[in-house]
PDB file of C-alpha atoms in Angstrom:
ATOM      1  CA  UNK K  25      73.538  59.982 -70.702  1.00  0.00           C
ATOM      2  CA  UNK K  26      69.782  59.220 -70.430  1.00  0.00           C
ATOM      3  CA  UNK K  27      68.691  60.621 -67.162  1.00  0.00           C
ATOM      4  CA  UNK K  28      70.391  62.354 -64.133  1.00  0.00           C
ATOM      5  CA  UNK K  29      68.875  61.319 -60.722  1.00  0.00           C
ATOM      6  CA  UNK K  30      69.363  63.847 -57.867  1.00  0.00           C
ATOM      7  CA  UNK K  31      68.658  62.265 -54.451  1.00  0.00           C
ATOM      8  CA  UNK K  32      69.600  65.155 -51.439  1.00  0.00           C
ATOM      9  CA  UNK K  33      70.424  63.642 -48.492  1.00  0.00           C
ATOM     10  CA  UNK K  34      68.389  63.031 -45.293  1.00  0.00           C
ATOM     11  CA  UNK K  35      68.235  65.357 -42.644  1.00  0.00           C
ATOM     12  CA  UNK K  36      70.483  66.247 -40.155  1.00  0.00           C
ATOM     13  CA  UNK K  37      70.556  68.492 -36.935  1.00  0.00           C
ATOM     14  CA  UNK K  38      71.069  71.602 -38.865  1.00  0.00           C
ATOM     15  CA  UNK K  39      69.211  71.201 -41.785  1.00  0.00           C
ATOM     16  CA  UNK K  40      65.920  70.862 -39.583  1.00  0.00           C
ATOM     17  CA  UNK K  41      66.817  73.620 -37.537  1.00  0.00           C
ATOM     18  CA  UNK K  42      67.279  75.653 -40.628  1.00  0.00           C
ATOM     19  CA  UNK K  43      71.196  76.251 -40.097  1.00  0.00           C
ATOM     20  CA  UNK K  44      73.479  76.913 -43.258  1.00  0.00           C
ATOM     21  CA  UNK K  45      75.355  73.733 -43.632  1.00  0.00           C
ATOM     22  CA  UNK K  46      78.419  73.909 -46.060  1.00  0.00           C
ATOM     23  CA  UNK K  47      81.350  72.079 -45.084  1.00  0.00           C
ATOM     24  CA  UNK K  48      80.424  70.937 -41.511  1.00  0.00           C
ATOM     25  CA  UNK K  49      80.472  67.513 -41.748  1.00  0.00           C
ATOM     26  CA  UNK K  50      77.182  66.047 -39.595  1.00  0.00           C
ATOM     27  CA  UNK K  51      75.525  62.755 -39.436  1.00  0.00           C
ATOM     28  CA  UNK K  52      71.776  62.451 -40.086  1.00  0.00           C
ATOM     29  CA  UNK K  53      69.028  62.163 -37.923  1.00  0.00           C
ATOM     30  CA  UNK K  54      67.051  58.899 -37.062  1.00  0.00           C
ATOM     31  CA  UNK K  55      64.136  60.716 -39.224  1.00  0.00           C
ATOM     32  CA  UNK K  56      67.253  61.359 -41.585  1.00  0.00           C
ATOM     33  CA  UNK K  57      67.965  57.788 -42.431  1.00  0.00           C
ATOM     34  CA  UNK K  58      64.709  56.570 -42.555  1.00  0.00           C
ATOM     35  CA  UNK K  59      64.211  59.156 -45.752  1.00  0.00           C
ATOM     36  CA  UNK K  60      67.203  57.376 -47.115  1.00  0.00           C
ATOM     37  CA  UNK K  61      66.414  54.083 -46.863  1.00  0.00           C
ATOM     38  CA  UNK K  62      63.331  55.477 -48.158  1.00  0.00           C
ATOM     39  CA  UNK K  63      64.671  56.313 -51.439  1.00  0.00           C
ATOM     40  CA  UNK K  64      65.623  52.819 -52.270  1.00  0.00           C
ATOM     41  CA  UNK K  65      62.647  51.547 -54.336  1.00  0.00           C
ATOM     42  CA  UNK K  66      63.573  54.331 -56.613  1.00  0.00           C
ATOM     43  CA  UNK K  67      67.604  52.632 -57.254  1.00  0.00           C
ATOM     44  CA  UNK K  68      66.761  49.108 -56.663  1.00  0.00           C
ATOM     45  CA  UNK K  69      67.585  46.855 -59.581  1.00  0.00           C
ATOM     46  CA  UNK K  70      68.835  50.413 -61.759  1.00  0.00           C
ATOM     47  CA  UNK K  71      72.073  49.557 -63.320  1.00  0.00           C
ATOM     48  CA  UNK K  72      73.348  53.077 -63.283  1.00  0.00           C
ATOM     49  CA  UNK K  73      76.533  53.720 -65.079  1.00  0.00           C
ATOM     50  CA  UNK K  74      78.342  56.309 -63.141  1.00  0.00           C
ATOM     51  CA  UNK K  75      77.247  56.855 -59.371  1.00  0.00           C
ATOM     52  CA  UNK K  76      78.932  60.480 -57.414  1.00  0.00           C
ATOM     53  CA  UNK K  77      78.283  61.230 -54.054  1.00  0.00           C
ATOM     54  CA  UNK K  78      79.383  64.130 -51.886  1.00  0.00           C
ATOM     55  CA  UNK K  79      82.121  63.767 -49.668  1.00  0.00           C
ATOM     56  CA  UNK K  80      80.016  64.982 -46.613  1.00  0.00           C
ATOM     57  CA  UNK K  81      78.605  61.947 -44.358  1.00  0.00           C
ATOM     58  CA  UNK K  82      75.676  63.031 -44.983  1.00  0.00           C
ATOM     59  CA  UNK K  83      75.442  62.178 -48.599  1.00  0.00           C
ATOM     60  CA  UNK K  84      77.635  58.986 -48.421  1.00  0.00           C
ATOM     61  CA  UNK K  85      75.195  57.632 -45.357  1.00  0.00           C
ATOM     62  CA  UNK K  86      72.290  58.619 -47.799  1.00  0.00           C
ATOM     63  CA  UNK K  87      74.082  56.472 -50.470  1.00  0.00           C
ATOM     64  CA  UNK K  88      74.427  53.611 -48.598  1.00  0.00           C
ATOM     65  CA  UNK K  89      70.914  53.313 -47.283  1.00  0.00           C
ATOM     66  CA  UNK K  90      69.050  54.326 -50.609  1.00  0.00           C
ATOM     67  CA  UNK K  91      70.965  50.932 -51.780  1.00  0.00           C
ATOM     68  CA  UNK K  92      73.564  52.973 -53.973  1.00  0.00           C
ATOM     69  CA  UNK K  93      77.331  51.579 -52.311  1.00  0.00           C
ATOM     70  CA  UNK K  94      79.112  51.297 -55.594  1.00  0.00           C
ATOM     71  CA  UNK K  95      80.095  54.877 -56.013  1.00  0.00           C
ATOM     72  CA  UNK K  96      82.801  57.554 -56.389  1.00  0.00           C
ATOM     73  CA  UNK K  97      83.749  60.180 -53.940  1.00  0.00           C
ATOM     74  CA  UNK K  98      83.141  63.585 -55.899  1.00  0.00           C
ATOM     75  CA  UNK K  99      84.550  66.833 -54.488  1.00  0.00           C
ATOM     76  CA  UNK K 100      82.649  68.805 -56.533  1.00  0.00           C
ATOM     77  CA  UNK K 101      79.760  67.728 -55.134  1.00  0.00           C
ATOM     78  CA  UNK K 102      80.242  69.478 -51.902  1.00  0.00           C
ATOM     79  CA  UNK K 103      77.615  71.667 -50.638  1.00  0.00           C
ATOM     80  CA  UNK K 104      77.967  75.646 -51.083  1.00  0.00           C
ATOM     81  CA  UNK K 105      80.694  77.285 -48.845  1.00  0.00           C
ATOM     82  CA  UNK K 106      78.876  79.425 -46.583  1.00  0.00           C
ATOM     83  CA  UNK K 107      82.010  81.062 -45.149  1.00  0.00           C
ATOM     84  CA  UNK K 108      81.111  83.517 -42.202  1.00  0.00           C
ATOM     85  CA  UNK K 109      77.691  82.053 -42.250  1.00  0.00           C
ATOM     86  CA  UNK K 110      78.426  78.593 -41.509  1.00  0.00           C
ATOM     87  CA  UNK K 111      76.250  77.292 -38.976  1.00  0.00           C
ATOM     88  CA  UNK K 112      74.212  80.520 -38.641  1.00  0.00           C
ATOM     89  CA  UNK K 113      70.203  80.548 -39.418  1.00  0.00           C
ATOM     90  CA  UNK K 114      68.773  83.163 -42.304  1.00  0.00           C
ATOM     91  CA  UNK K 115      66.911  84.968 -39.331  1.00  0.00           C
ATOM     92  CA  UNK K 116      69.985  84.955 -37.087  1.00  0.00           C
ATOM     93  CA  UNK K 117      71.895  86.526 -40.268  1.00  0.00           C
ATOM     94  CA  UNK K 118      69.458  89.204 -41.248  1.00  0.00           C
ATOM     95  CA  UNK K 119      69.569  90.669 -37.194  1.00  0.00           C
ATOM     96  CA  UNK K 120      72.807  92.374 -38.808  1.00  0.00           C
ATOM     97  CA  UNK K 121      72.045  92.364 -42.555  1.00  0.00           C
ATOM     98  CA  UNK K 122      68.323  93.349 -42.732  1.00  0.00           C
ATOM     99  CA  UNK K 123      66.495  91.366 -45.708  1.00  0.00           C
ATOM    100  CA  UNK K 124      69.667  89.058 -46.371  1.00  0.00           C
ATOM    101  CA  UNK K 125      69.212  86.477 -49.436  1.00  0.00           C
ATOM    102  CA  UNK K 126      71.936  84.393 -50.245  1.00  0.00           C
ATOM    103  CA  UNK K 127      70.872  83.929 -53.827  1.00  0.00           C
ATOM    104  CA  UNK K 128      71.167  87.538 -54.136  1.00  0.00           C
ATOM    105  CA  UNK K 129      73.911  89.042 -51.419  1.00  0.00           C
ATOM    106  CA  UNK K 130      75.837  85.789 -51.342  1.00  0.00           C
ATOM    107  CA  UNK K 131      78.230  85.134 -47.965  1.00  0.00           C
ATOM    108  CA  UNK K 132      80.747  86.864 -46.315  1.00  0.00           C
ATOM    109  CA  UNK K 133      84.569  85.185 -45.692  1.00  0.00           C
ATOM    110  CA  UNK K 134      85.061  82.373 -42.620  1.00  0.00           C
ATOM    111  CA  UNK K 135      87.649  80.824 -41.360  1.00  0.00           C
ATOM    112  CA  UNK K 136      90.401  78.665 -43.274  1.00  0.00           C
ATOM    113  CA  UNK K 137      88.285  76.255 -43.784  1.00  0.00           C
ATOM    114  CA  UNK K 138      84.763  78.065 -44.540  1.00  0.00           C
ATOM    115  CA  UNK K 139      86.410  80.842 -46.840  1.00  0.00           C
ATOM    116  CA  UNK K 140      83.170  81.395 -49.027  1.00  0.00           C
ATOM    117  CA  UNK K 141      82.037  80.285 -52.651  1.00  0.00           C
ATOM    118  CA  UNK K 142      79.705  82.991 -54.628  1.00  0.00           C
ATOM    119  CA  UNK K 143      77.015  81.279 -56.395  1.00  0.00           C
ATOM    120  CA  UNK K 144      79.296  81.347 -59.770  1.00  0.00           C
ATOM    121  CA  UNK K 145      81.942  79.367 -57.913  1.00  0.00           C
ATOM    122  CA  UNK K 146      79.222  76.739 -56.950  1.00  0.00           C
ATOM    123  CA  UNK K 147      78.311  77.388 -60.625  1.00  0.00           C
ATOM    124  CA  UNK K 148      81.943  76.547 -62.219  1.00  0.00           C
ATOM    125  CA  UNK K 149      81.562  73.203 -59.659  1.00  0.00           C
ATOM    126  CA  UNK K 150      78.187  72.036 -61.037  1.00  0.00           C
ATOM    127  CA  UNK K 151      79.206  72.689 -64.119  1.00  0.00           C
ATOM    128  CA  UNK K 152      82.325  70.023 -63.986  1.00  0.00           C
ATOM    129  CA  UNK K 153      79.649  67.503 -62.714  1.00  0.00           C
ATOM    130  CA  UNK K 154      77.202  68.243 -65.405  1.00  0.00           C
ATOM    131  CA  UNK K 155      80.415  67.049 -67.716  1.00  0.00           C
ATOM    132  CA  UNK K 156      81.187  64.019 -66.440  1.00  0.00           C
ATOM    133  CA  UNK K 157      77.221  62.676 -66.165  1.00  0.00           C
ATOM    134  CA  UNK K 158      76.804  63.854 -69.476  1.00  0.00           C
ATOM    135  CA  UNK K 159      80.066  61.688 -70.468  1.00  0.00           C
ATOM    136  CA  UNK K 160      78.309  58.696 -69.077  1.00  0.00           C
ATOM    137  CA  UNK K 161      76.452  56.198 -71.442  1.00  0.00           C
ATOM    138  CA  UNK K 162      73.451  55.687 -69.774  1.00  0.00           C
ATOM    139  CA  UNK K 163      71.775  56.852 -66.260  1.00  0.00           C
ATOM    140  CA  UNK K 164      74.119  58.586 -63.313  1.00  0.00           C
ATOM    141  CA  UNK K 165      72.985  59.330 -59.794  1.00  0.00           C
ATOM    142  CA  UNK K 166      74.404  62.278 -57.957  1.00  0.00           C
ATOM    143  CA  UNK K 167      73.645  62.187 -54.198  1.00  0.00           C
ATOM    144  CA  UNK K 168      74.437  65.782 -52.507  1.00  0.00           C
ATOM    145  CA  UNK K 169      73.376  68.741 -50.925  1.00  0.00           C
ATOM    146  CA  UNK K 170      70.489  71.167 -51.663  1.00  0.00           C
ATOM    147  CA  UNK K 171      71.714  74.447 -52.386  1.00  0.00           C
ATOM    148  CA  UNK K 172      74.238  72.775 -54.505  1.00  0.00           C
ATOM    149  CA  UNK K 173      71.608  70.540 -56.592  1.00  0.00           C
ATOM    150  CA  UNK K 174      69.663  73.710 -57.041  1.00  0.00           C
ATOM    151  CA  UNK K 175      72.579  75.339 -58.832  1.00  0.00           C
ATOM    152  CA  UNK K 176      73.362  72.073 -60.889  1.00  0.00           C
ATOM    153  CA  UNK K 177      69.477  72.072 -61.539  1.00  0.00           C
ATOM    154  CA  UNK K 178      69.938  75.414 -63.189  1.00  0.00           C
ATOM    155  CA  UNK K 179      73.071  75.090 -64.918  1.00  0.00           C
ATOM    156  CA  UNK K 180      71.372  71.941 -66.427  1.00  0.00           C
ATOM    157  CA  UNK K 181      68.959  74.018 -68.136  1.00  0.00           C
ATOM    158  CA  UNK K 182      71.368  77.268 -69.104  1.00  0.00           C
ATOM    159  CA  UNK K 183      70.518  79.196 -66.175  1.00  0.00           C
ATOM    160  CA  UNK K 184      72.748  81.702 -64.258  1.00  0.00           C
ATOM    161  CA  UNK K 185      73.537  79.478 -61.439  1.00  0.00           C
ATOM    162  CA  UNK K 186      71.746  82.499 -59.134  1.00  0.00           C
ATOM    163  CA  UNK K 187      68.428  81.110 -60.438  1.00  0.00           C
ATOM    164  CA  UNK K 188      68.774  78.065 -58.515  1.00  0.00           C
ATOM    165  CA  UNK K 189      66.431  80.100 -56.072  1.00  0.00           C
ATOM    166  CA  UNK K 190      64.507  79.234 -58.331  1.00  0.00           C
ATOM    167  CA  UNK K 191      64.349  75.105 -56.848  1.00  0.00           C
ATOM    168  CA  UNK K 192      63.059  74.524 -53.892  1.00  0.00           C
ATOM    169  CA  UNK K 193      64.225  71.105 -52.753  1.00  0.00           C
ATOM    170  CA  UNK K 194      63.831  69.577 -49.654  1.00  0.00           C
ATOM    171  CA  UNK K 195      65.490  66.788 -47.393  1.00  0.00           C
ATOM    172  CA  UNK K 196      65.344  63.089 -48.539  1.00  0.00           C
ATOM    173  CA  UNK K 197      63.701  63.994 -51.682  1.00  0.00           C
ATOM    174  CA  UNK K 198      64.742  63.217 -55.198  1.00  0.00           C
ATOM    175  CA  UNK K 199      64.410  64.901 -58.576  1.00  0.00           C
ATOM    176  CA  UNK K 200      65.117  64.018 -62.199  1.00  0.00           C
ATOM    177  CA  UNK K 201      67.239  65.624 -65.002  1.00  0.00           C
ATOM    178  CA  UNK K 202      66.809  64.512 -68.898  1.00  0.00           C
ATOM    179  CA  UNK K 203      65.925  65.705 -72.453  1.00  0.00           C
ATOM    180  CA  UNK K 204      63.273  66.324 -74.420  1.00  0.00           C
ATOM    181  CA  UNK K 205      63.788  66.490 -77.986  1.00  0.00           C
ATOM    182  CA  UNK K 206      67.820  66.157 -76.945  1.00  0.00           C
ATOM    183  CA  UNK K 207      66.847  69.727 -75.025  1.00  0.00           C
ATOM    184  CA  UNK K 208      67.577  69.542 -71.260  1.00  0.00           C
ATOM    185  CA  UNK K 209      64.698  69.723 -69.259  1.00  0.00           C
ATOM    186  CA  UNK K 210      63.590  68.714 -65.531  1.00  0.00           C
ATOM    187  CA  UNK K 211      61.838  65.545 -65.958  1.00  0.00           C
ATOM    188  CA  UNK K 212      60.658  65.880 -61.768  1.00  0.00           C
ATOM    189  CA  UNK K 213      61.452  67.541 -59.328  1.00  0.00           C
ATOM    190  CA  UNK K 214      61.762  67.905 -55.224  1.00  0.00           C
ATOM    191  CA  UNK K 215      59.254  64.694 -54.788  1.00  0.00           C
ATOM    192  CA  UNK K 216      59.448  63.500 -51.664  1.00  0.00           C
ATOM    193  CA  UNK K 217      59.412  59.121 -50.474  1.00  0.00           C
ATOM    194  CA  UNK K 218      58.823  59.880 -47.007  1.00  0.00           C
ATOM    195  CA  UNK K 219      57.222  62.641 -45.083  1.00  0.00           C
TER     196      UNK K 219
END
């Protein structure tokens, strides 16, 4: 593998309204797709070799209107499980848990289907992912979420997958993985296409 692009999908409802969005599957936004289709000068005429996307709508609409529709459905590439927080805003969450960081104090257990990942769970995921691109002859393109791409971001260079606080990354933006001297290192990062 050459280089890893990392394209996070558009916005949604929740993700503008700052709400934790795990496995909640929502559409984007009108402002949402226009980021994605905004993204497209950066795959156009790129003959990746291995394409993943998230299973959420969200990624696979980002997918489609970046230009990338030749791809694989990737489990792994879910975004974290927030569990009990699902839905919920940080300030809503630290009315009960004062000073709340998910990085640090991680979730607390939802429903059946929101039970929780800790970040080494998200971790063991990004790992699997790292794999396969790595696997790949030349460039891959991973289209997912950002707390997720933050974790894969620091498992990509060794990290605890904790320090993915370490990432910002916003909607509709896309960063680069690669090497230097066959050392892993972030070749860009968070840039945005559209404001």
């Amino acid at each position: 593998m050459r280089e890893l692009l990392l394209l996070r999908h558009g916005e949604t409802e929740w993700s503008k309204n700052g709400r934790h969005t795990g496995r909640t599957d929502l559409p984007l936004t009108t402002h949402g797709e226009g980021q994605a289709a905004a993204l497209a000068p950066l795959v156009k005429g790129n003959g990746f070799d291995l394409v993943l996307v998230s299973p959420a709508q969200r990624a696979r609409r980002t997918a489609e209107l970046a230009g990338l529709t030749d791809y694989e459905v990737d489990p792994d590439l879910w975004e974290w499980d927030y569990g009990g927080y699902e839905g919920i805003t940080t300030a809503t969450i630290r009315e009960t848990r004062p000073g709340w960081y998910l990085w640090r104090d991680g979730v607390i257990p939802g429903d059946a289907g929101h039970p929780g990942e800790s970040a080494a769970q998200v971790g063991a995921r990004a790992d699997r992912v790292i794999a396969r691109a790595k696997a790949a002859d030349g460039e891959v393109a991973l289209v997912a979420h950002g707390h997720f791409l933050r974790v894969l971001a620091a498992r990509w260079l060794g990290l605890p997958p904790a320090d993915g606080r370490l990432f910002r990354l916003d909607t509709g933006t896309y960063s680069k993985l690669g090497f230097e001297h066959a050392e892993p290192v972030v070749l860009n990062w968070n840039a945005p296409v559209l404001s």
